[in-house]
CSV table of C-alpha atoms in Angstrom, one decimal:
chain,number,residue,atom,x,y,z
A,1,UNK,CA,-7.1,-49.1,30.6
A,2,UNK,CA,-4.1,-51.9,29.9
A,3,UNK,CA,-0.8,-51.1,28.0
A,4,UNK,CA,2.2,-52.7,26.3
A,5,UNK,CA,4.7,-51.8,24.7
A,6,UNK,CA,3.1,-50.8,21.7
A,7,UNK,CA,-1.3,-50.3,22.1
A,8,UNK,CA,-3.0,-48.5,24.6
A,9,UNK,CA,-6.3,-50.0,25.0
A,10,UNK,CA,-9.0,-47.4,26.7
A,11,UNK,CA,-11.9,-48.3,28.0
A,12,UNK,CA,-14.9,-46.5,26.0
A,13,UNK,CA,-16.6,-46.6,29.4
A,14,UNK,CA,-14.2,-43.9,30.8
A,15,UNK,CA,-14.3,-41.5,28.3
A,16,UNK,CA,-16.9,-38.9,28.8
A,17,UNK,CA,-20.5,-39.9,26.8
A,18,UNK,CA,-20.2,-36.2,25.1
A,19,UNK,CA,-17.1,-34.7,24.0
A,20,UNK,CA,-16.8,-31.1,24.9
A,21,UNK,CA,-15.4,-29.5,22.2
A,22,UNK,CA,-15.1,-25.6,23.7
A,23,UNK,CA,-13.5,-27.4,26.8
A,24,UNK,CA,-10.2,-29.1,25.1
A,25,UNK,CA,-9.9,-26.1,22.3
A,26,UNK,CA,-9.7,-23.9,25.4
A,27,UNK,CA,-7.3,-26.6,27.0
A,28,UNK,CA,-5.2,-26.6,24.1
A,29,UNK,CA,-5.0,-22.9,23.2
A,30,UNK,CA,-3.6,-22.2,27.2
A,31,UNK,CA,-1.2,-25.8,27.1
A,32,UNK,CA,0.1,-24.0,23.4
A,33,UNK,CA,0.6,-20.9,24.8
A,34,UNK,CA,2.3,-21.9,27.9
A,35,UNK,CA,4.8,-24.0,26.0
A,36,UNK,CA,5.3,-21.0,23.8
A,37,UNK,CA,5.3,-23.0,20.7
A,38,UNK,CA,4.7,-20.0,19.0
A,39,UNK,CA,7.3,-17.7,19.9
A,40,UNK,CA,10.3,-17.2,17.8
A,41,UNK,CA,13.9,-17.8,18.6
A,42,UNK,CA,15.5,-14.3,18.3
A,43,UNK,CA,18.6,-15.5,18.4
A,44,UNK,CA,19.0,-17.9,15.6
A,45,UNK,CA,20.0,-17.6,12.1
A,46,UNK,CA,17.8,-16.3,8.9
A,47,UNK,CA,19.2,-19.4,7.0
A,48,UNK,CA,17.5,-21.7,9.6
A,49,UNK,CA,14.4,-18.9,9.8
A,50,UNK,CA,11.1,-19.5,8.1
A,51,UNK,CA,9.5,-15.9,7.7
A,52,UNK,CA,5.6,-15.4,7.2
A,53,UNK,CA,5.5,-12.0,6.4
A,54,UNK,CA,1.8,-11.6,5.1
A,55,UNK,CA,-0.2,-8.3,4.7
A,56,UNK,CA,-2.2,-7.1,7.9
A,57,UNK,CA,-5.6,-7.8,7.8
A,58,UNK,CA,-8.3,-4.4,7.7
A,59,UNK,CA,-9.4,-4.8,11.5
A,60,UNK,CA,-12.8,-2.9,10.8
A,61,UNK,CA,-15.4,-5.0,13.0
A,62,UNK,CA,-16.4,-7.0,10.1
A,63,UNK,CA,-15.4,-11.0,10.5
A,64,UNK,CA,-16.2,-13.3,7.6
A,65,UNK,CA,-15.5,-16.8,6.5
A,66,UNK,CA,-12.7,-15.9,4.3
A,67,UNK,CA,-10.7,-14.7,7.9
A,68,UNK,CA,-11.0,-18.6,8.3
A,69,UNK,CA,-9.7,-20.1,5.0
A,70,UNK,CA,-7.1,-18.1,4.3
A,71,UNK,CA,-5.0,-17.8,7.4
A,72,UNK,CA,-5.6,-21.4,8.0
A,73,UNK,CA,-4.0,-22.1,5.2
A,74,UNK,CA,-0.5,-20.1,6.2
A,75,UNK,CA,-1.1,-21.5,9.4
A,76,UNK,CA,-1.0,-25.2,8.4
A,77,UNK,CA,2.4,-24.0,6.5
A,78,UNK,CA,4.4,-22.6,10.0
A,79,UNK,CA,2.7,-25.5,12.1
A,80,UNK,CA,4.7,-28.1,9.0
A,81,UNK,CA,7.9,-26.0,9.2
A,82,UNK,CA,8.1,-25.9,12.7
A,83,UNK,CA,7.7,-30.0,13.1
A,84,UNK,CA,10.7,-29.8,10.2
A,85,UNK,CA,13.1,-27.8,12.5
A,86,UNK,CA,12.9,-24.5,10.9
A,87,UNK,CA,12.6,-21.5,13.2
A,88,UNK,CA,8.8,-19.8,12.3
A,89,UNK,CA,8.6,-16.3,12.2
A,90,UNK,CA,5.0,-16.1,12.3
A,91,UNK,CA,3.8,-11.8,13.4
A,92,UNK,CA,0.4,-10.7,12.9
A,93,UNK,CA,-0.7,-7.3,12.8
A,94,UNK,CA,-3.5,-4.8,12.0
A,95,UNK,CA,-3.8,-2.7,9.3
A,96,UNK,CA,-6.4,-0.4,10.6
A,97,UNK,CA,-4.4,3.3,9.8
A,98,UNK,CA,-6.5,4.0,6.6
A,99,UNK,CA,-10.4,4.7,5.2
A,100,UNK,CA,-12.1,1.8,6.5
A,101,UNK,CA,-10.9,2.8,10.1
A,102,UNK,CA,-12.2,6.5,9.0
A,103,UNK,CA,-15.5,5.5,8.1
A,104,UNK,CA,-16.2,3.2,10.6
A,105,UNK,CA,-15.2,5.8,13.3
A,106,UNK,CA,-17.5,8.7,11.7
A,107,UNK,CA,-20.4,6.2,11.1
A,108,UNK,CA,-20.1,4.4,14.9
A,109,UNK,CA,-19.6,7.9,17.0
A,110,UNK,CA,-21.7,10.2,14.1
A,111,UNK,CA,-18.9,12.7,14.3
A,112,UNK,CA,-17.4,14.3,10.9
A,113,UNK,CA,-13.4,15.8,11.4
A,114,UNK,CA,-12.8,19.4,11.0
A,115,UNK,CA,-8.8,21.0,10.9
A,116,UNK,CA,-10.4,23.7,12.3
A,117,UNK,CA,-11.9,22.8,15.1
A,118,UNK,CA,-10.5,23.4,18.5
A,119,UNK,CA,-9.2,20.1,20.4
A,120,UNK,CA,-12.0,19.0,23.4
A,121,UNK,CA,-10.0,17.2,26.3
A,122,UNK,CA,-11.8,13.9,27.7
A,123,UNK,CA,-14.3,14.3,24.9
A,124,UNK,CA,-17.5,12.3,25.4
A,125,UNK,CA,-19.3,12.0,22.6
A,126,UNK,CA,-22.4,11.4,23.2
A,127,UNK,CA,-22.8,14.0,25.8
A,128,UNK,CA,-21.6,16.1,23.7
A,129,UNK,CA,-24.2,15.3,21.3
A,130,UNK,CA,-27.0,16.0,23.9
A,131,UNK,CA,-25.6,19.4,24.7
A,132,UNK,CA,-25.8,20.2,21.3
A,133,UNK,CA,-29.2,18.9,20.9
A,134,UNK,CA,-28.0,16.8,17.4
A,135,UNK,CA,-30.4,14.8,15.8
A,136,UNK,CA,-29.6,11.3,15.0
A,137,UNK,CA,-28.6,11.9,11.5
A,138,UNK,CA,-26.2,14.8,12.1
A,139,UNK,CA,-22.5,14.9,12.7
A,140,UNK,CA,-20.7,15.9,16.0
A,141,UNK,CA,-17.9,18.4,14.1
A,142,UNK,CA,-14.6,17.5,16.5
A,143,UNK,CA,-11.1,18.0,15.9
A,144,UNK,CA,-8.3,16.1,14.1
A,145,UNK,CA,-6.8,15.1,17.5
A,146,UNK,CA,-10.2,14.1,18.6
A,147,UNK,CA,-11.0,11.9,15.4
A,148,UNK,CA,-7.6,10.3,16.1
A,149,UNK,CA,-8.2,9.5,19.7
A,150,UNK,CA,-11.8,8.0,18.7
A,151,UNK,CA,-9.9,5.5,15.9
A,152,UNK,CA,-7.7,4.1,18.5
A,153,UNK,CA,-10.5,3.9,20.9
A,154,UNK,CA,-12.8,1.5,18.1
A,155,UNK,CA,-9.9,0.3,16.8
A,156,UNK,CA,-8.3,-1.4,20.1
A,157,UNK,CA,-11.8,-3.1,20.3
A,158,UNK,CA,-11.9,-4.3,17.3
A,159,UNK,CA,-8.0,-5.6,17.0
A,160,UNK,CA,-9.3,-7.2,20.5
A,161,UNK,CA,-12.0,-8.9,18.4
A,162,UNK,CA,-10.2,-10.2,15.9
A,163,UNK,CA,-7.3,-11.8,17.7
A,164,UNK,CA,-9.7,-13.6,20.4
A,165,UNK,CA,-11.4,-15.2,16.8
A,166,UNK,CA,-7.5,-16.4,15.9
A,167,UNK,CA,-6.7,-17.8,18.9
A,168,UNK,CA,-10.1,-19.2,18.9
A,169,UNK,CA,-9.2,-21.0,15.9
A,170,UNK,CA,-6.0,-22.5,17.4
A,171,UNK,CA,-3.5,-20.6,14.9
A,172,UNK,CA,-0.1,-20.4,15.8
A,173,UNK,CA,0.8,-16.8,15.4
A,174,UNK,CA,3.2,-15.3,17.4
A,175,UNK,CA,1.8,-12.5,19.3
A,176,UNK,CA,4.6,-11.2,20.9
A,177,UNK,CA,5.3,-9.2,17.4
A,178,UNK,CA,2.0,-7.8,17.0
A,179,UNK,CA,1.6,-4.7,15.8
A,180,UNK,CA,-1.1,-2.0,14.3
A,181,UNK,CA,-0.6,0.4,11.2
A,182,UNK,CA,-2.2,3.1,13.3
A,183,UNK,CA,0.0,2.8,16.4
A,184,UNK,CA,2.9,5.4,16.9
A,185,UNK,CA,6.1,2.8,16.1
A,186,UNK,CA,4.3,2.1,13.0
A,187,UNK,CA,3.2,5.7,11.8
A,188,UNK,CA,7.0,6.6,12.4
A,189,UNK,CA,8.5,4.0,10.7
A,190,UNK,CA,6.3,5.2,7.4
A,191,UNK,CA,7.0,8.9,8.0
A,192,UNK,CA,11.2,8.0,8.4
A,193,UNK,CA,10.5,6.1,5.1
A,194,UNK,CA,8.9,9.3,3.6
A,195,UNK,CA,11.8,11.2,4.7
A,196,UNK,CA,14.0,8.9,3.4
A,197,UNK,CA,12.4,9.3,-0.5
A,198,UNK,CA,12.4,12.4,-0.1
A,199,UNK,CA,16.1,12.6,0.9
A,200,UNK,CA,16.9,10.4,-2.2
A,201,UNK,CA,14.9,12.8,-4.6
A,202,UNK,CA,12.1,10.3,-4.8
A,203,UNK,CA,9.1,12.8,-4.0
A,204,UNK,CA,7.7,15.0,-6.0
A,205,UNK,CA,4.2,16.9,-6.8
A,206,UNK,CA,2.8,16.5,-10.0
A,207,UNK,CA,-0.7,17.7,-11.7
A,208,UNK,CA,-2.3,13.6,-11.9
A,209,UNK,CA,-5.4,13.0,-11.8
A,210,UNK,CA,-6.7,10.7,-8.7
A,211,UNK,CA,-9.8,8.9,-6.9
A,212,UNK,CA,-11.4,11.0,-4.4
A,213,UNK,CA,-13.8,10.5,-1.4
A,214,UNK,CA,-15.7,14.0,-1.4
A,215,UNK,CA,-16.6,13.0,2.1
A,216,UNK,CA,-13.6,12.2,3.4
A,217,UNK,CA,-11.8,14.6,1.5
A,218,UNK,CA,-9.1,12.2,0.6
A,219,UNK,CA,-7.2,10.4,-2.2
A,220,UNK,CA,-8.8,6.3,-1.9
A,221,UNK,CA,-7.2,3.5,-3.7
A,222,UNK,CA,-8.3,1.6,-5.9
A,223,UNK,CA,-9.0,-1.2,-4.1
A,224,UNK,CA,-11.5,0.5,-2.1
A,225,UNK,CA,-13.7,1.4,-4.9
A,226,UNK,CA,-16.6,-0.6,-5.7
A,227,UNK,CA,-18.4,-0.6,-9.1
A,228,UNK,CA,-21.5,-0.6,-9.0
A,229,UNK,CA,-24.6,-0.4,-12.1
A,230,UNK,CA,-26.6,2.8,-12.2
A,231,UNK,CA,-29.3,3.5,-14.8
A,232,UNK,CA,-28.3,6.2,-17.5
A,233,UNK,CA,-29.7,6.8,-20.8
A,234,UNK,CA,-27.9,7.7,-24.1
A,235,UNK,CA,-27.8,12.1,-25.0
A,236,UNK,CA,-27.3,13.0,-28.7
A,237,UNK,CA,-25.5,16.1,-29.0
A,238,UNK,CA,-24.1,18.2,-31.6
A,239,UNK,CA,-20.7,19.3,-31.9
A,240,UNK,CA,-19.7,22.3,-34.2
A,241,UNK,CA,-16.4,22.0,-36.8
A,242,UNK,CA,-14.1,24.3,-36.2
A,243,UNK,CA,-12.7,24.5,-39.7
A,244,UNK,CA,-16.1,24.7,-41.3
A,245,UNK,CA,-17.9,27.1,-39.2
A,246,UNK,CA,-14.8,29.6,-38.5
A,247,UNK,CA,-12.6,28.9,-41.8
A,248,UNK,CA,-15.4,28.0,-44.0
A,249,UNK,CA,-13.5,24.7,-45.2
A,250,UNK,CA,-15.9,23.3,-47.4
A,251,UNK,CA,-14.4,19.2,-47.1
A,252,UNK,CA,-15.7,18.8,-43.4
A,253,UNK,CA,-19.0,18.6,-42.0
A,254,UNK,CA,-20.3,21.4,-40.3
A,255,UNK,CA,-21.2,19.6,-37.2
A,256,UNK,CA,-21.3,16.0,-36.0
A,257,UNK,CA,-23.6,14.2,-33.5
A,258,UNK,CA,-21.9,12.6,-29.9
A,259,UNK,CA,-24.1,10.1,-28.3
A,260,UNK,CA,-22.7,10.1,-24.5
A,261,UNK,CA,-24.3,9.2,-20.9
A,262,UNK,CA,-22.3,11.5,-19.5
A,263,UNK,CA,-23.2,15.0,-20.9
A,264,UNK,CA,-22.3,16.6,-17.5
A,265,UNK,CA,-18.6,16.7,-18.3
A,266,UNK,CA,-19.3,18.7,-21.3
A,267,UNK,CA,-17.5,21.5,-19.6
A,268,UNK,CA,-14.5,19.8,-19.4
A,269,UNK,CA,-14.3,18.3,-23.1
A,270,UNK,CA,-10.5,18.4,-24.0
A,271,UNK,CA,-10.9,16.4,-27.2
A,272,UNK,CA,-12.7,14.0,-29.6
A,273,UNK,CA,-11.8,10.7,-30.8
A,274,UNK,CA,-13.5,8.2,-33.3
A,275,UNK,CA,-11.5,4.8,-34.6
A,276,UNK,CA,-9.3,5.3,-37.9
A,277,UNK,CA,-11.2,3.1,-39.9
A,278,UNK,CA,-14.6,4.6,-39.8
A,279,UNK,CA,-15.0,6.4,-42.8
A,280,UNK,CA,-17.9,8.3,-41.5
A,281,UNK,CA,-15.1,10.3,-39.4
A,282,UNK,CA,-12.1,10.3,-41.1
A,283,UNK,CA,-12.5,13.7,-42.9
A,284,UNK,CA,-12.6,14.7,-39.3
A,285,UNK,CA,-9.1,13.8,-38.0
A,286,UNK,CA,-7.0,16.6,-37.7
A,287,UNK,CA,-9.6,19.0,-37.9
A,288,UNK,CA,-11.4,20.9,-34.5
A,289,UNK,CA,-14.3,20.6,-32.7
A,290,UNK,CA,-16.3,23.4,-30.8
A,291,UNK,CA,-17.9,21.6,-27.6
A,292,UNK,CA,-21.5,23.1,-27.3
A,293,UNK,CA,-22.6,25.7,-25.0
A,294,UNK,CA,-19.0,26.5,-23.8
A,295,UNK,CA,-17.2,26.9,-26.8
A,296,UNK,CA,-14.1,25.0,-26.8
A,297,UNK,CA,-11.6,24.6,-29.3
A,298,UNK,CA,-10.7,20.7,-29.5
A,299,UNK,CA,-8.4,18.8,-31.5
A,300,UNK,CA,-10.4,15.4,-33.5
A,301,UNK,CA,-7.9,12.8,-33.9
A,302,UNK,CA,-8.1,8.6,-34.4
A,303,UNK,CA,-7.6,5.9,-31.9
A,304,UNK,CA,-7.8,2.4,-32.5
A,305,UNK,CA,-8.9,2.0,-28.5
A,306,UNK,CA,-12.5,3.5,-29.8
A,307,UNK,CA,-15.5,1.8,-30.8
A,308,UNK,CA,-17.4,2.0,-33.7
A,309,UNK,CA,-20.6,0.5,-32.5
A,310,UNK,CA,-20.8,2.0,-29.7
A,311,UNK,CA,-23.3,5.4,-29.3
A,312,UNK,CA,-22.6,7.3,-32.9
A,313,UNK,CA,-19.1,6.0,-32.9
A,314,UNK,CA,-17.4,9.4,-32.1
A,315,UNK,CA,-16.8,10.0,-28.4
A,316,UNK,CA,-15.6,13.0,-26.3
A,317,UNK,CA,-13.0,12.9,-23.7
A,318,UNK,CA,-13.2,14.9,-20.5
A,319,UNK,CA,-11.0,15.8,-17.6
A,320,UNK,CA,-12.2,13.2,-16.2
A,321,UNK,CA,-15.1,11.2,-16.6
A,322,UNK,CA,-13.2,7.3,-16.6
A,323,UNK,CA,-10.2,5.7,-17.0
A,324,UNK,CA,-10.0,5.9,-21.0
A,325,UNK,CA,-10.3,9.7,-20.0
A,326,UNK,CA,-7.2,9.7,-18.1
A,327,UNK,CA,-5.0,7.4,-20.6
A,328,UNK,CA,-5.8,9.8,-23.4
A,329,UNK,CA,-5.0,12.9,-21.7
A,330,UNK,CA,-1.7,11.1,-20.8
A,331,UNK,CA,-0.5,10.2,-24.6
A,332,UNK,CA,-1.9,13.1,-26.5
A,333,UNK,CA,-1.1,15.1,-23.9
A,334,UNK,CA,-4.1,17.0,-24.0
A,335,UNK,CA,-5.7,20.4,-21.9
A,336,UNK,CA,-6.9,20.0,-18.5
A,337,UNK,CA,-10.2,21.4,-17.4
A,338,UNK,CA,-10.9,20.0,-14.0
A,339,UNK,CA,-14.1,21.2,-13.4
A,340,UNK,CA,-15.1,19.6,-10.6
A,341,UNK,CA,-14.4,21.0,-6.7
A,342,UNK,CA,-13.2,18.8,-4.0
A,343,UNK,CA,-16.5,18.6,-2.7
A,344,UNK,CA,-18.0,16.8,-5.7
A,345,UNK,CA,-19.8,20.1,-7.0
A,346,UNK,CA,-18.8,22.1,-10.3
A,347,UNK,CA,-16.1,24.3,-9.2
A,348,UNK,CA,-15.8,28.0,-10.1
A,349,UNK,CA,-14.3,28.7,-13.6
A,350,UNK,CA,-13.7,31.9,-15.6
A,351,UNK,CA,-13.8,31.3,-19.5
A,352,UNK,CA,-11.4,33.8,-21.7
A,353,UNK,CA,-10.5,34.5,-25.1
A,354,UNK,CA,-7.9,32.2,-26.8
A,355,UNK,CA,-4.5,33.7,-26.8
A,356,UNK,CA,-5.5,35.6,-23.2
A,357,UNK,CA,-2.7,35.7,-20.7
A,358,UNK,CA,-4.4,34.4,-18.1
A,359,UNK,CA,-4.5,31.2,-19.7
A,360,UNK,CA,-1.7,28.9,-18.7
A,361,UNK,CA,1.1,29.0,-21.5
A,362,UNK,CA,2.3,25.4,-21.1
A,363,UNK,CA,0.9,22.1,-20.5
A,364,UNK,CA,1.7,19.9,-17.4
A,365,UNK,CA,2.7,16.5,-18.4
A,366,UNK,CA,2.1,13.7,-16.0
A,367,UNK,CA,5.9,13.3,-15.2
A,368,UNK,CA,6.7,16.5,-15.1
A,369,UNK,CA,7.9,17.5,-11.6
A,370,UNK,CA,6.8,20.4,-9.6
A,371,UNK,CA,2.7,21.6,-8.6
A,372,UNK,CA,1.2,22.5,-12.0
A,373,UNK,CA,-0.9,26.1,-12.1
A,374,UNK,CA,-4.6,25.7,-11.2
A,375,UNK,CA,-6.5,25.7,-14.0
A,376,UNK,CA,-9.3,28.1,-13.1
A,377,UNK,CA,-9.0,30.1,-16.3
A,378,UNK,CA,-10.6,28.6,-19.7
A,379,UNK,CA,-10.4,29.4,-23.1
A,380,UNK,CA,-13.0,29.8,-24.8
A,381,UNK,CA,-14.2,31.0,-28.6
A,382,UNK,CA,-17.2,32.9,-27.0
A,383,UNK,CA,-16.5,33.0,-23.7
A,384,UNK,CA,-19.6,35.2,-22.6
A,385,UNK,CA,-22.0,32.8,-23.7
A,386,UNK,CA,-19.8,30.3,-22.1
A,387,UNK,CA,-19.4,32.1,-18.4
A,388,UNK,CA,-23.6,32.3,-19.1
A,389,UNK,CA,-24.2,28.8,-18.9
A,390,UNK,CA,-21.6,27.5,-16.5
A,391,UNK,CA,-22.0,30.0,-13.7
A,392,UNK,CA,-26.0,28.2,-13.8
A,393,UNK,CA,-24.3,25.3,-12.8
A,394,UNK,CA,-22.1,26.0,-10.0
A,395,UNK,CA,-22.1,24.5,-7.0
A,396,UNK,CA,-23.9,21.7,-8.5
A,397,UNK,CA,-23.1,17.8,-7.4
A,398,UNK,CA,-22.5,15.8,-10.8
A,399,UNK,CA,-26.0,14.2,-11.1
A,400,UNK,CA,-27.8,17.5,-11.2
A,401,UNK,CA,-25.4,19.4,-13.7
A,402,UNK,CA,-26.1,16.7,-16.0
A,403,UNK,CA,-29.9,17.6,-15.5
A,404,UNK,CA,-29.6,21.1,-15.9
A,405,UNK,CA,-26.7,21.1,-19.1
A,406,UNK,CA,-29.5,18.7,-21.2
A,407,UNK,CA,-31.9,21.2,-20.2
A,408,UNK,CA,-29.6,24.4,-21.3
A,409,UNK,CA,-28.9,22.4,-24.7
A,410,UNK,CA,-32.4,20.7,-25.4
């Protein structure tokens, strides 16, 4: 090798015939971190700090490409601010207090949490499982403690997993700020901030409707729901007039025809709806409907958010079967019959006459503060008929009280 003052020449001789890339990342990645060009300098100013404050990634086990592109990309960003002078504040943490962490726990271990269940010190799972003489499909039943203890057990290996990857990759996060959403600082710092709404006069109950894991028994977000297409076929039933069948109004219909895919939630009809301009329906607004089988006295009104072309072009909405469900109920402020139990089956109901006092004398608006009554009493124009064919479908999941209410009205 010769110098001057401005090339150095190498000879190609001695460089090694193969470079070994594991080698100098390795090489790198320990001459990085004992320079600590990573770490942050506590003591300087936040006009001369660069923050990167992005959202913890899920750490459930599961590593994919996009791990790779997108936190290169913030990485390239605090390397470039750092060679500028700025002072990177660059944390990474685990977001691994949630669902995902849930699942993954009860599908590694095959356990399933109970608040019941007394707390098993130094609990081994599997032996426990042998004592028990489980079969491979059932769930060990352990305490909350226990369930906790096993999430911090999967999820220390898989935190360990994921940061071995980043520093794999060379990024330049400073680790000496790492932290997990399941750990004890974190989980206090969220329950202060609870205390702190509530304090304020931020927290509140309130009768809403929400999405819910019938396994978990849990509210999910949004986020963690995937749609996916099932098969489903189209149900023509009839729905009776109020005002021609009970008033003998001679200007409406006596009945009408719903074509819907989702005649399980029949139960829980709360209204109908058809768009303003189809004239097949108009001499309907205003006017009732009585929801077959159980009797139900519905108000008919127009909304421009329905479509004509789709089924007969006159829908039913339920408590709840979708979204549009839910955004009705909210501006006509409509009746709520939640008829199904936490567990995913049709919960116990007891139908009564209109004008009963068991029925609750008020509706709950969605902003109203304070737990609403639970609705477990229905109204109902003939409601021993009605108690008739809904106490056949107790206890039912969803699939087969759709199965059994096209049977009851076929």
């Amino acid at each position: 090798m010769t110098t001057n003052n401005k090339v150095i020449s190498i000879n190609p001789r001695d460089l090694p015939r193969r470079f070994d890339v594991k080698e100098r990342e390795a090489y790198w990645r320990t001459q990085w971190d004992a320079l600590e060009i990573s770490k942050h300098d506590k003591t300087a100013s936040r006009e001369h700090s660069f923050v990167i404050d992005s959202p913890p990634p899920t750490a459930s086990g599961s590593l994919h490409p996009g791990h790779v592109f997108s936190y290169t990309h913030q990485d390239v960003i605090a390397r470039y601010r750092r060679m500028t002078g700025w002072n990177v504040v660059y944390p990474m943490g685990w977001d691994d207090n949630g669902l995902p962490t849930e699942r993954r726990v009860q599908n590694y271990f095959g356990v399933r949490a109970e608040p019941n269940v007394p707390y098993v010190e130094n609990l081994n799972v599997r032996n426990r499982r042998k004592e028990l003489n489980l079969d491979k499909d059932e769930q060990l039943v352990v305490s909350r403690e226990n369930f906790i203890e096993l999430c911090h057990i999967v999820t220390a290996e898989d935190e360990k997993t994921y940061k071995e990857l980043f520093n794999r990759l060379g990024f330049s996060i400073d680790w000496t700020e790492e932290y997990a959403t399941i750990d004890d600082r974190c989980r206090a710092i969220a329950q202060r901030s609870f205390l702190d709404l509530d304090e304020r006069g931020h927290v509140y109950t309130a009768e809403l409707p929400t999405m819910w894991d019938v396994d978990f028994q849990t509210a999910v977000a949004q986020a963690e729901v995937e749609d996916r297409p099932t098969p489903g076929a189209y149900h023509d039933i009839e729905f009776g007039v109020y005002e021609s069948l009970m008033e003998g109004e001679e200007s409406v219909p006596e009945s009408f025809v719903i074509s819907t895919t989702r005649p399980e939630m029949i139960p829980a009809c709360v209204a109908v709806t058809a768009h303003p301009d189809d004239e097949r329906f108009k001499p309907l607004f205003g006017k009732h409907a009585i929801t077959p089988g159980f009797f139900a006295k519905v108000p008919i009104f127009p909304s421009e958010k329905a479509d004509p072309e789709k089924g007969t072009g006159i829908l039913m909405l339920c408590t709840f079967g979708d979204d549009a469900d839910v955004e009705w109920w909210r501006t006509h402020d409509l009746e709520l019959r939640p008829m199904v139990a936490r567990n995913g089956e049709a919960a116990p109901r007891t139908f009564v006459p209109y004008g009963s006092e068991e029925l609750p004398s008020f509706r709950r608006k969605p902003e109203s503060r304070g737990a609403g009554q639970q609705r477990i009493h229905w109204g109902s124009l003939d409601p021993h008929r009605a108690q008739f064919f809904y106490d056949q479908l107790l206890g039912m999941p969803l699939d087969d009280v759709r199965t059994k209410i096209v049977e009851q009205l076929s």
